[in-house]
XYZ file of C-alpha atoms in Angstrom:
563
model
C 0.000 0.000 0.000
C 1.182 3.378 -1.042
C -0.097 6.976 -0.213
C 0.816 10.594 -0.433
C -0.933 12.689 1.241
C -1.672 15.905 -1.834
C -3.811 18.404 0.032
C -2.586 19.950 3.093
C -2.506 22.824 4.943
C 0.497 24.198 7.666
C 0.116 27.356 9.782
C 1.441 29.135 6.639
C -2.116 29.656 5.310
C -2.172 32.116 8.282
C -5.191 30.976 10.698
C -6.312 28.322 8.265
C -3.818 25.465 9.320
C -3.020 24.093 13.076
C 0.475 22.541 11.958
C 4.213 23.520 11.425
C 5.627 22.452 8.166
C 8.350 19.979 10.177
C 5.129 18.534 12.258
C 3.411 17.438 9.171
C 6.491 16.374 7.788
C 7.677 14.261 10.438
C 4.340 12.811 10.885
C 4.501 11.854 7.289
C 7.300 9.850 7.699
C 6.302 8.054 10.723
C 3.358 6.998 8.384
C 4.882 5.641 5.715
C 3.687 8.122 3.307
C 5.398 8.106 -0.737
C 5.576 11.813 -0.338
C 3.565 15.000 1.067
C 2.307 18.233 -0.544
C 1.725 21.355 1.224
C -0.707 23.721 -0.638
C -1.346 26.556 1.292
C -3.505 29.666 0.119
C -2.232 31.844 -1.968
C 1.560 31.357 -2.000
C 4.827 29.332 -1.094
C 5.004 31.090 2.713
C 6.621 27.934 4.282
C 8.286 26.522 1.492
C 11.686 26.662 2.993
C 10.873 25.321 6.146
C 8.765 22.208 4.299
C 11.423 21.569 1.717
C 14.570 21.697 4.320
C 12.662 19.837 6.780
C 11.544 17.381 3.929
C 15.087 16.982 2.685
C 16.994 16.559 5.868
C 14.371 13.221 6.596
C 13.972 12.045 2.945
C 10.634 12.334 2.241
C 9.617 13.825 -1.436
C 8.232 16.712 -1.495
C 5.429 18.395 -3.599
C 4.889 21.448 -3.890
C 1.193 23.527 -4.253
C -1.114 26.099 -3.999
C -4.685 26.394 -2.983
C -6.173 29.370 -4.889
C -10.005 30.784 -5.295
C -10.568 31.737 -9.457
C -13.244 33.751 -9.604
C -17.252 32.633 -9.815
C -19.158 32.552 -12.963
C -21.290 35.436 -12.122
C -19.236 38.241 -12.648
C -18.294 40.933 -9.129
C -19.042 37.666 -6.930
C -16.285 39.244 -4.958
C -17.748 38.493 -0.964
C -16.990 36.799 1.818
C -17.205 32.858 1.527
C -19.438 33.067 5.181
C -17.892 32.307 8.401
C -14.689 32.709 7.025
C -12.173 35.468 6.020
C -11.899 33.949 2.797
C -12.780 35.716 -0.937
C -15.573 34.029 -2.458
C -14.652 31.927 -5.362
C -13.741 28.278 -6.490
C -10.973 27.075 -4.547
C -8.964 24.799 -6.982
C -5.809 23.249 -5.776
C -2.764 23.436 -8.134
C 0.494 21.381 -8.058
C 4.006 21.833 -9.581
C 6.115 18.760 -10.788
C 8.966 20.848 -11.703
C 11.537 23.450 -11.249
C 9.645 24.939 -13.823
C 6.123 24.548 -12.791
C 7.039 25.814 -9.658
C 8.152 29.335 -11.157
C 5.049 29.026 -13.348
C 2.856 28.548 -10.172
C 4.972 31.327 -8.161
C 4.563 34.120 -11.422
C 0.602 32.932 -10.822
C 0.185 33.618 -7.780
C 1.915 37.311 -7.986
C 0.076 38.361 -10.858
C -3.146 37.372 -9.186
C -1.318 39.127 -6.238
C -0.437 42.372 -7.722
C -4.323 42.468 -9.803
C -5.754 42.378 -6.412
C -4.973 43.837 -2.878
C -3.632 43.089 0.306
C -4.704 39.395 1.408
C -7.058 39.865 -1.907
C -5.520 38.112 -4.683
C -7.515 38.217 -8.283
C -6.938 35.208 -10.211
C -8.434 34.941 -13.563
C -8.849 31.860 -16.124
C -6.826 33.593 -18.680
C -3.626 33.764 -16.044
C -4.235 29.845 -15.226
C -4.581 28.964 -18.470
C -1.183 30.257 -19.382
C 0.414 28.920 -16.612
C -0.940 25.754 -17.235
C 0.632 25.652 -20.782
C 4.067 27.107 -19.316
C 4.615 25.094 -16.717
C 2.980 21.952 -16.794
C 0.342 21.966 -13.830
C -1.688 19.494 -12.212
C -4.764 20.430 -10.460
C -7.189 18.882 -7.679
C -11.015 19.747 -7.955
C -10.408 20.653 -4.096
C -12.724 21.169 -1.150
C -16.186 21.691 -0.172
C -15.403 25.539 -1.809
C -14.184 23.824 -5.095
C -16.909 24.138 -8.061
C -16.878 20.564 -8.805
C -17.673 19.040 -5.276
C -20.179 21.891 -4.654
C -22.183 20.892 -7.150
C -21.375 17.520 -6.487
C -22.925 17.809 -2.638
C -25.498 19.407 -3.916
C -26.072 16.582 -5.616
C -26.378 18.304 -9.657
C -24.627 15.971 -11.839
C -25.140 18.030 -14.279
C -23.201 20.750 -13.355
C -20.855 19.100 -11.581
C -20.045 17.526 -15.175
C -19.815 21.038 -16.229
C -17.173 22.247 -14.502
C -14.965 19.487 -14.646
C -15.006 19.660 -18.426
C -13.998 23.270 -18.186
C -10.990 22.380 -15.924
C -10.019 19.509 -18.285
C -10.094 21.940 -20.912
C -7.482 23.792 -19.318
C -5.754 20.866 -17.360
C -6.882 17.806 -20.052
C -5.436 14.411 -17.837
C -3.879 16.615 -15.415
C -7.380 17.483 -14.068
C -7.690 14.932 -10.800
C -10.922 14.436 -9.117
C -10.307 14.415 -5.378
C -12.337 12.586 -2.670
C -12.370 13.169 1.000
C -14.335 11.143 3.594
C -14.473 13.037 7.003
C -17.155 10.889 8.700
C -20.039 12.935 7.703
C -23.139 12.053 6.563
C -23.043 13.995 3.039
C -19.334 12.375 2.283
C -20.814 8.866 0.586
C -23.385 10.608 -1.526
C -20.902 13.367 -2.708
C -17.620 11.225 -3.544
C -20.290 8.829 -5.137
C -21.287 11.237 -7.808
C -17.485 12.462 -7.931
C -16.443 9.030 -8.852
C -19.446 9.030 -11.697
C -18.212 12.537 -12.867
C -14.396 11.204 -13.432
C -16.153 7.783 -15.096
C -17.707 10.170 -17.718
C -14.703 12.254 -18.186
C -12.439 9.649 -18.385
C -10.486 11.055 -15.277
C -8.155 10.093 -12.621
C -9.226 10.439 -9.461
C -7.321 10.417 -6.044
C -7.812 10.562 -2.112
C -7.028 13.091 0.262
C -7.542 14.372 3.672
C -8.151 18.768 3.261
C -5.301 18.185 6.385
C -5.369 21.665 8.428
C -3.809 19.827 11.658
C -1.434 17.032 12.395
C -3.159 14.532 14.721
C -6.656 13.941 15.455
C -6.175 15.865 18.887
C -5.275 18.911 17.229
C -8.713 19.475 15.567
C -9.505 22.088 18.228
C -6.503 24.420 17.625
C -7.787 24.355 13.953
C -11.265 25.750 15.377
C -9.415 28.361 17.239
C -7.821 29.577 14.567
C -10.835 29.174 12.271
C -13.113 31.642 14.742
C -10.121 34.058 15.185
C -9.707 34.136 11.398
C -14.016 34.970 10.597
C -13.217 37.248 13.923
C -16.077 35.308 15.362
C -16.255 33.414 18.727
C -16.404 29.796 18.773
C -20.154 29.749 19.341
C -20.631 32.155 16.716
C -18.630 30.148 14.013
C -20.104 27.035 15.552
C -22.295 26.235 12.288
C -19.037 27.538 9.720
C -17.051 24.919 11.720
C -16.390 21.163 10.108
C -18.615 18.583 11.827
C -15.758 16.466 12.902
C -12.128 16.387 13.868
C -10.837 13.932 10.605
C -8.781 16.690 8.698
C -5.569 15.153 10.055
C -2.683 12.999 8.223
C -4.221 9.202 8.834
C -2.483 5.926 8.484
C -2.404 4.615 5.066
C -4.598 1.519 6.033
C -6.978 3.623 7.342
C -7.032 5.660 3.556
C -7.218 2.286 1.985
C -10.556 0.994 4.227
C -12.410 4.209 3.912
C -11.923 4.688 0.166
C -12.126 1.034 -0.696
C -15.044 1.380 -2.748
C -13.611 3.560 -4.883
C -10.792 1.097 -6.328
C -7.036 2.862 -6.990
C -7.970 6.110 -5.665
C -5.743 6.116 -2.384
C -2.720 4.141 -4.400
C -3.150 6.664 -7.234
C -2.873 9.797 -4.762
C 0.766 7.526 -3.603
C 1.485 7.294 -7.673
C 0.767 11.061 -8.347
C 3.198 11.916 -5.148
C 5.686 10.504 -6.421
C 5.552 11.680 -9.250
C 5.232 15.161 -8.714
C 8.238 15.385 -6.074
C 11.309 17.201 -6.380
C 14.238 18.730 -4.847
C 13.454 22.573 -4.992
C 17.177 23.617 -4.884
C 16.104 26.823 -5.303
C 18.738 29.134 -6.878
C 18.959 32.842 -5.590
C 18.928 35.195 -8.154
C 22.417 37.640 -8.565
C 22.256 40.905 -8.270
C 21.705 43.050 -11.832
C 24.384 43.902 -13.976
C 25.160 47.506 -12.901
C 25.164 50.162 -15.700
C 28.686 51.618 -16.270
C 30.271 54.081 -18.235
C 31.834 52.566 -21.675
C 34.904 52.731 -21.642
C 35.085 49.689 -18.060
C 35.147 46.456 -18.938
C 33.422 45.061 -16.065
C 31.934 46.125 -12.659
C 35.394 44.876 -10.686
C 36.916 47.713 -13.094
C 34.361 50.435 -12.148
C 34.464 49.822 -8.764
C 37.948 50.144 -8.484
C 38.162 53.243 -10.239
C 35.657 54.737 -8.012
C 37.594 53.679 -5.425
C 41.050 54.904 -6.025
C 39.123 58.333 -7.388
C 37.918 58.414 -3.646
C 41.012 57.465 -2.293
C 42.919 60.587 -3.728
C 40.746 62.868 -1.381
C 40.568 60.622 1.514
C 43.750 59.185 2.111
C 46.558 61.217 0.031
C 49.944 60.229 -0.879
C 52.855 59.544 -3.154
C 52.092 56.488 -4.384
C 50.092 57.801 -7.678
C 48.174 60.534 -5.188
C 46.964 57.768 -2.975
C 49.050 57.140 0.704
C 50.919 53.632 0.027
C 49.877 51.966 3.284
C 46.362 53.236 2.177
C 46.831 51.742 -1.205
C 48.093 48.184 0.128
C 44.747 48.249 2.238
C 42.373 49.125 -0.454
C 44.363 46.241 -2.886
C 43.514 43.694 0.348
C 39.963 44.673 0.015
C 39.463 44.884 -3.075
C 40.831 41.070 -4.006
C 38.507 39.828 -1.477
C 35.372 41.522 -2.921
C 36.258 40.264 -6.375
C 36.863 36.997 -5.417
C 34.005 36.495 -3.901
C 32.118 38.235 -6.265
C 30.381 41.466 -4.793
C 31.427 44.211 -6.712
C 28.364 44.595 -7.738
C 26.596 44.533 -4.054
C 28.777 48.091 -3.139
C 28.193 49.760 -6.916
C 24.800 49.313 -5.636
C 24.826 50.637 -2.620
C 26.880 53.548 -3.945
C 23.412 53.940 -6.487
C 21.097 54.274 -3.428
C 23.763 56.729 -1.481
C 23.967 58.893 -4.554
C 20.121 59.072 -5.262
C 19.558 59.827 -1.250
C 22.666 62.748 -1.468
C 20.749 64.155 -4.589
C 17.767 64.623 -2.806
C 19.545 66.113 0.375
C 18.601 63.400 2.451
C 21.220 62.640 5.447
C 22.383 58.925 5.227
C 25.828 56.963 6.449
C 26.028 52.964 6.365
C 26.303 51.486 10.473
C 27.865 48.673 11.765
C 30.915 46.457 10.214
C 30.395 48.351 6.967
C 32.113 51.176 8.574
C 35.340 48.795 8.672
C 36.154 48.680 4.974
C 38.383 51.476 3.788
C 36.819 50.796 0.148
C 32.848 51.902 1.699
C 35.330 55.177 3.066
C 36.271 55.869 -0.238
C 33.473 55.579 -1.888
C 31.956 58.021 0.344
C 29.541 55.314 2.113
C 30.886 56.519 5.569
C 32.659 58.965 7.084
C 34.593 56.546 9.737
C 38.233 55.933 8.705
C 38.970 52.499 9.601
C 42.406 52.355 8.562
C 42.840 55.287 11.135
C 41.046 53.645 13.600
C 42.722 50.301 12.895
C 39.763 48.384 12.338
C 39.580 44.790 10.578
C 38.277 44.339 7.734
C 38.187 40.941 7.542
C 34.883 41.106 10.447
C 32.681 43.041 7.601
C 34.048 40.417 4.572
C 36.333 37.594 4.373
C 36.886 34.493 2.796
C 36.198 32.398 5.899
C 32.734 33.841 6.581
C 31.217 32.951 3.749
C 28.693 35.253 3.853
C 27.806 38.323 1.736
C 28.550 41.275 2.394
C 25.867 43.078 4.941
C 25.708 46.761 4.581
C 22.902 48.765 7.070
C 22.216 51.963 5.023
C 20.654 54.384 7.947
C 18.555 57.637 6.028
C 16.740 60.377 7.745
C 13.242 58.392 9.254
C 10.637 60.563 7.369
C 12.394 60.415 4.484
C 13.600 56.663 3.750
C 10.771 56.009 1.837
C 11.641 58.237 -0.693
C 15.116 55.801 -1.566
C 12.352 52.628 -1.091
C 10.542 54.026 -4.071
C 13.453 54.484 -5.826
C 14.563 51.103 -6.068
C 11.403 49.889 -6.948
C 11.172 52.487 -9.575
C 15.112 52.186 -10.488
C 14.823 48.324 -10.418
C 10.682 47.191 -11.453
C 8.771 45.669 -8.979
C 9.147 41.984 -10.364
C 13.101 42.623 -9.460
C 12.408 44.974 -6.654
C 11.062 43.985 -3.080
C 11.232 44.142 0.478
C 11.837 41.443 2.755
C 8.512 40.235 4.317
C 8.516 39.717 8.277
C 6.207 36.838 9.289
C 4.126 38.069 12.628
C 3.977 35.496 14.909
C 1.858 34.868 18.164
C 3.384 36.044 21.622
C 1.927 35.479 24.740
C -0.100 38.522 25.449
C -1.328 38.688 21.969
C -2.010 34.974 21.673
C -3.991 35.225 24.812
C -6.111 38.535 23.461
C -7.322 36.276 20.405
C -7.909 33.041 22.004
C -9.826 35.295 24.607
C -12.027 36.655 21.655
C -12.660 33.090 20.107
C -13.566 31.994 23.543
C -16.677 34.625 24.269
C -14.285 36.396 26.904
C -14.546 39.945 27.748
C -11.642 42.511 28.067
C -12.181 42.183 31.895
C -11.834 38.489 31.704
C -8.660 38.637 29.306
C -7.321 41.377 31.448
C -7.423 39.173 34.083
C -5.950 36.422 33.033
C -3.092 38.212 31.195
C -1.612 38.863 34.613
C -1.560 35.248 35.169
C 0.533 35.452 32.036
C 3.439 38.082 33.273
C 3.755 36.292 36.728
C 3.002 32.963 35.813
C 2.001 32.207 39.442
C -1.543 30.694 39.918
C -1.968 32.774 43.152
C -2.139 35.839 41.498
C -5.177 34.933 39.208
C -8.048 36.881 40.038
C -10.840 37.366 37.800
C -12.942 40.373 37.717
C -15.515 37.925 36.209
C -16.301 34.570 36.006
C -14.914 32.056 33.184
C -18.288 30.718 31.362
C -19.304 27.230 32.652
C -17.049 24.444 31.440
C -14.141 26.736 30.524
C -10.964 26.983 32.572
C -8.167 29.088 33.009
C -5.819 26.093 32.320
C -7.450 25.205 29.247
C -7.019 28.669 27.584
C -3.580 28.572 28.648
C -3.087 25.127 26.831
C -4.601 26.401 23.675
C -2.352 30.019 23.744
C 0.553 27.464 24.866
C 0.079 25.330 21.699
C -0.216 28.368 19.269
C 2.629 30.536 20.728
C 4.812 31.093 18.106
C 2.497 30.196 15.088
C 2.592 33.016 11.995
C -1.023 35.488 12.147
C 0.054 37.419 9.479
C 2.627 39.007 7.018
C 4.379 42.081 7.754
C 7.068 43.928 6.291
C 11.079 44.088 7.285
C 12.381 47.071 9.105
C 14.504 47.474 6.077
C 15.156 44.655 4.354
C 15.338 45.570 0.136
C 16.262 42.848 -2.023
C 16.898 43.842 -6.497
C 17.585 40.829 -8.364
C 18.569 40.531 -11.942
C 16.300 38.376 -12.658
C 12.183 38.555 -12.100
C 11.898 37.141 -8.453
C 9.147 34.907 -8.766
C 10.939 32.948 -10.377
C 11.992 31.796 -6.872
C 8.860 33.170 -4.653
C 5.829 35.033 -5.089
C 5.743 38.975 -4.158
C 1.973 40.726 -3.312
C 1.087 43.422 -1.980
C 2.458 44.871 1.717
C -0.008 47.010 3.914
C 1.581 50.275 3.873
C 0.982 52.138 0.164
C 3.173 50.802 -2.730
C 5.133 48.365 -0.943
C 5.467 44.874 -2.317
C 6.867 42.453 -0.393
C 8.506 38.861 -0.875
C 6.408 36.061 1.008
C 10.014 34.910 2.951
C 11.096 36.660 6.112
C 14.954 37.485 6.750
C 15.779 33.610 7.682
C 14.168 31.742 4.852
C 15.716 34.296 2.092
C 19.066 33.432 3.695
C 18.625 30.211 3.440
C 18.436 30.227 -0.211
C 21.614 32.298 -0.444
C 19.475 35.918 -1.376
C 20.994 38.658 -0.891
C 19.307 42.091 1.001
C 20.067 45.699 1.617
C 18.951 46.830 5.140
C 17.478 50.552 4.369
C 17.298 51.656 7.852
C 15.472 54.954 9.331
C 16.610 56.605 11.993
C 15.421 59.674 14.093
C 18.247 60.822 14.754
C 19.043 61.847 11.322
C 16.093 63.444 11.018
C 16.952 65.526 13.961
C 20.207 66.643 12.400
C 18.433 67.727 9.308
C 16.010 69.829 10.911
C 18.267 71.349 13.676
């Protein structure tokens, strides 16, 4: 018996999954499974932390997205009720390659940048293409999926409908998927499933809809479900599944509750397989800088610019340049080009410039202040050879790290350099660094409190419990409703502590490529006014090797300005 589990979701879909991509993973394994797909909504959020996790134990690895294309009826743009999700048929897409993975990721951003913030557009034209690019494979999804609506609705008719519009897009790549979570409706719907892929001649395969690891995890996904609609649990009560089944089961328990639909559970193990790959994601360089004619290559501009510096900073005899200065700046410079960054600080010299042109105050802090070559170049106003400082702890051979330069700019006026890259650079090359906004303990406990019918009194009260974490200081102002204790709220905030809410933005973090990035992730939309972000935090984009610029603001610079 063989099975991959090929719809799944981790706490990446951002209130819509109870598990961490190395839970689901490792649970995978200890199950035997061919392989595991994570298809969160909307974009590859954890696909670092699935694919390293994945890789370090063995298991193949599939990569997906769960998406919502729009309804027939044109401006169906609502609420799907109970939930914070856009109305729409949910369709779950899979990549089987390098390059329908970059096929999938440029989806996802177009339908990204179309729509809003947490609103993604999709449209049939966009999948269609991507389809035809990159080789997709789809899944006629959930309960929100076109296909099993009609299906539980019981109109065969329709339900025949649009699967022949998906296989006219997808042809054999179209899968009808089944799920049986103990509920009444489950025989009657996968029964007219199984006649619709009869019909249409299509494969058909088993899966969970997994939003939680175990079985006993069911009512963290509830949690997070009521937090998400910004309902309380009694409120979402009739939004909420009926049971707790949406977890990664044992593969003979797959094989007994889809056996009468013959080769669906082994062809879900097939497809797994088959679909797996090693993302080995490549970060992209940074973009050939523009020079002046007459240099043959960014080492040669950059050394110009240097020793042009040089002349005014530190001169000498030795061609107008001090010779103990000179010996430095050689040192430097042969460790920049052979590692490759010339490009990084003609860069950074781009972004100074532009700032300087626009009188805004800015200066580079930290180790950058240590290389004589960002001195010369007018980076910084330090001296490091003066103040004998090593190079080699800003960039050396050893480290084997890039270079990591913190460009501080006057506060109220950073975003004007932000918008310059972005306008200097496009936004498909341009982005910042996403930060992923986890749970704490104070907030954790103001959202459970919501999803549990608390009042501010009653959260107030127990958050004290929280910042002594002695029992003999909890004192309620009010009661806790019948049935609910103060140790089983602190269980549930326990459990989620730590699990992502929502996307952010870096402090600072810019990253140009010369390359479009979603090639290697998608970008959307941040909150603030034209920013777009990457879907990685700080971690995951070093992980793959990509390369930022920290654009910093500080006060203080804005105080020297003004005064």
């Amino acid at each position: 018996m063989s099975y991959a589990e090929l719809h799944s979701h981790t706490n990446f879909s951002f209130l819509d999954g109870a598990a961490h991509p190395e839970e689901l993973v490792e649970r995978a394994v200890d199950l035997g499974y061919t392989a595991l797909a994570v298809t969160d909504h909307d974009g590859f959020y954890g696909a670092v932390r699935f694919s390293q996790a994945a890789r370090r134990v063995g298991l193949p690895a599939v990569y997906g997205v769960e998406i919502a294309l729009p309804m027939p009826v044109p401006g169906t743009r609502c609420q799907v009720p109970g939930t914070a999700e856009s109305a729409g048929d949910h369709l779950v897409l899979l990549a089987g390659s390098v390059e329908g993975y970059a096929s999938l990721s440029r989806l996802v951003t177009d339908a990204q940048f179309r729509g809003e913030k947490d609103r993604p557009v999709y449209t049939w034209e966009d999948l269609a293409e991507a389809v035809e690019v990159g080789g997709l494979y789809a899944l006629t999804g959930c309960r929100h999926g076109a296909v099993p609506r009609a299906a539980e609705a019981g109109d065969l008719d329709r339900a025949l409908r649009e699967a022949a519009a998906l296989r006219e897009i997808f042809g054999r790549r179209l899968h009808v998927e089944l799920w049986h979570h103990a509920m009444p409706e489950d025989d009657p719907r996968n029964d007219l499933l199984w006649e619709v892929a009869r019909r249409l001649h299509l494969p058909v395969i088993a899966t969970n809809n997994v939003h939680h690891t175990r079985r006993e995890d069911a009512y963290l996904a509830d949690v997070l479900a009521a937090i998400k609609s910004r309902r309380s649990l009694d409120e979402a009560d009739g939004y909420r599944p009926g049971t707790d089944e949406r977890y990664l089961k044992p593969v003979a328990e797959m094989e007994r509750r889809f056996a009468r639909y013959p080769g669906a559970v082994a062809r879900a193990g097939e497809l797994g397989a088959a679909l797996a790959f090693d993302l080995g994601l490549v970060a992209p360089r940074l973009p050939d800088f523009p020079m002046p004619g007459h240099f043959r290559d960014e080492m040669a501009y950059l050394r110009h610019l240097t020793y042009e510096g040089a002349r005014t900073v530190y001169p000498g005899t030795d061609g107008g340049i001090d010779p103990g200065a000179r010996r430095r700046l050689d040192h430097e410079l042969a460790v920049i080009e052979r590692l490759g960054f010339p490009g990084y600080f003609l860069v950074v010299w781009d972004i100074v410039n532009f700032a300087r042109s626009q009188d805004i105050y800015c200066q580079i802090r930290g180790s950058g202040a240590d290389s004589a070559v960002c001195r010369c170049l007018g980076l910084t106003r330090v001296d490091p050879i003066r103040l004998g400082l090593p190079f080699e702890r800003f960039l050396s051979d050893e480290r084997g790290r890039p270079p990591d330069i913190d460009l501080d700019l006057e506060s109220e006026r950073r975003e004007e350099v932000i918008q310059y890259c972005y306008r200097r650079y496009g936004r498909e090359r341009a982005a910042m660094v996403a930060n992923v906004i986890t749970y704490r303990a104070r907030s954790v406990l103001r959202d459970v409190g919501k999803a549990f019918g608390l009042t501010q009194a009653q959260v107030d009260g127990l958050s004290k419990y929280v910042d002594t974490r002695d029992p003999s200081k909890l004192r309620l102002e009010a009661p806790l409703p019948e049935g609910l204790t103060a140790e089983f709220i602190y269980d549930v905030c326990q459990r989620l502590d730590g699990f992502p809410r929502h996307l952010g933005i870096h402090s600072g973090g810019m990253v140009i490529a010369d390359r479009p990035l979603w090639q290697v992730v998608p970008l959307e939309w941040g909150r603030m006014e034209n920013r777009s972000v990457l879907q990685w935090d700080k971690d995951d984009c070093a992980a793959i090797g990509i390369v930022k610029f920290d654009l910093l603001g500080l006060g203080m610079l804005e105080a020297l300005h003004l005064t």
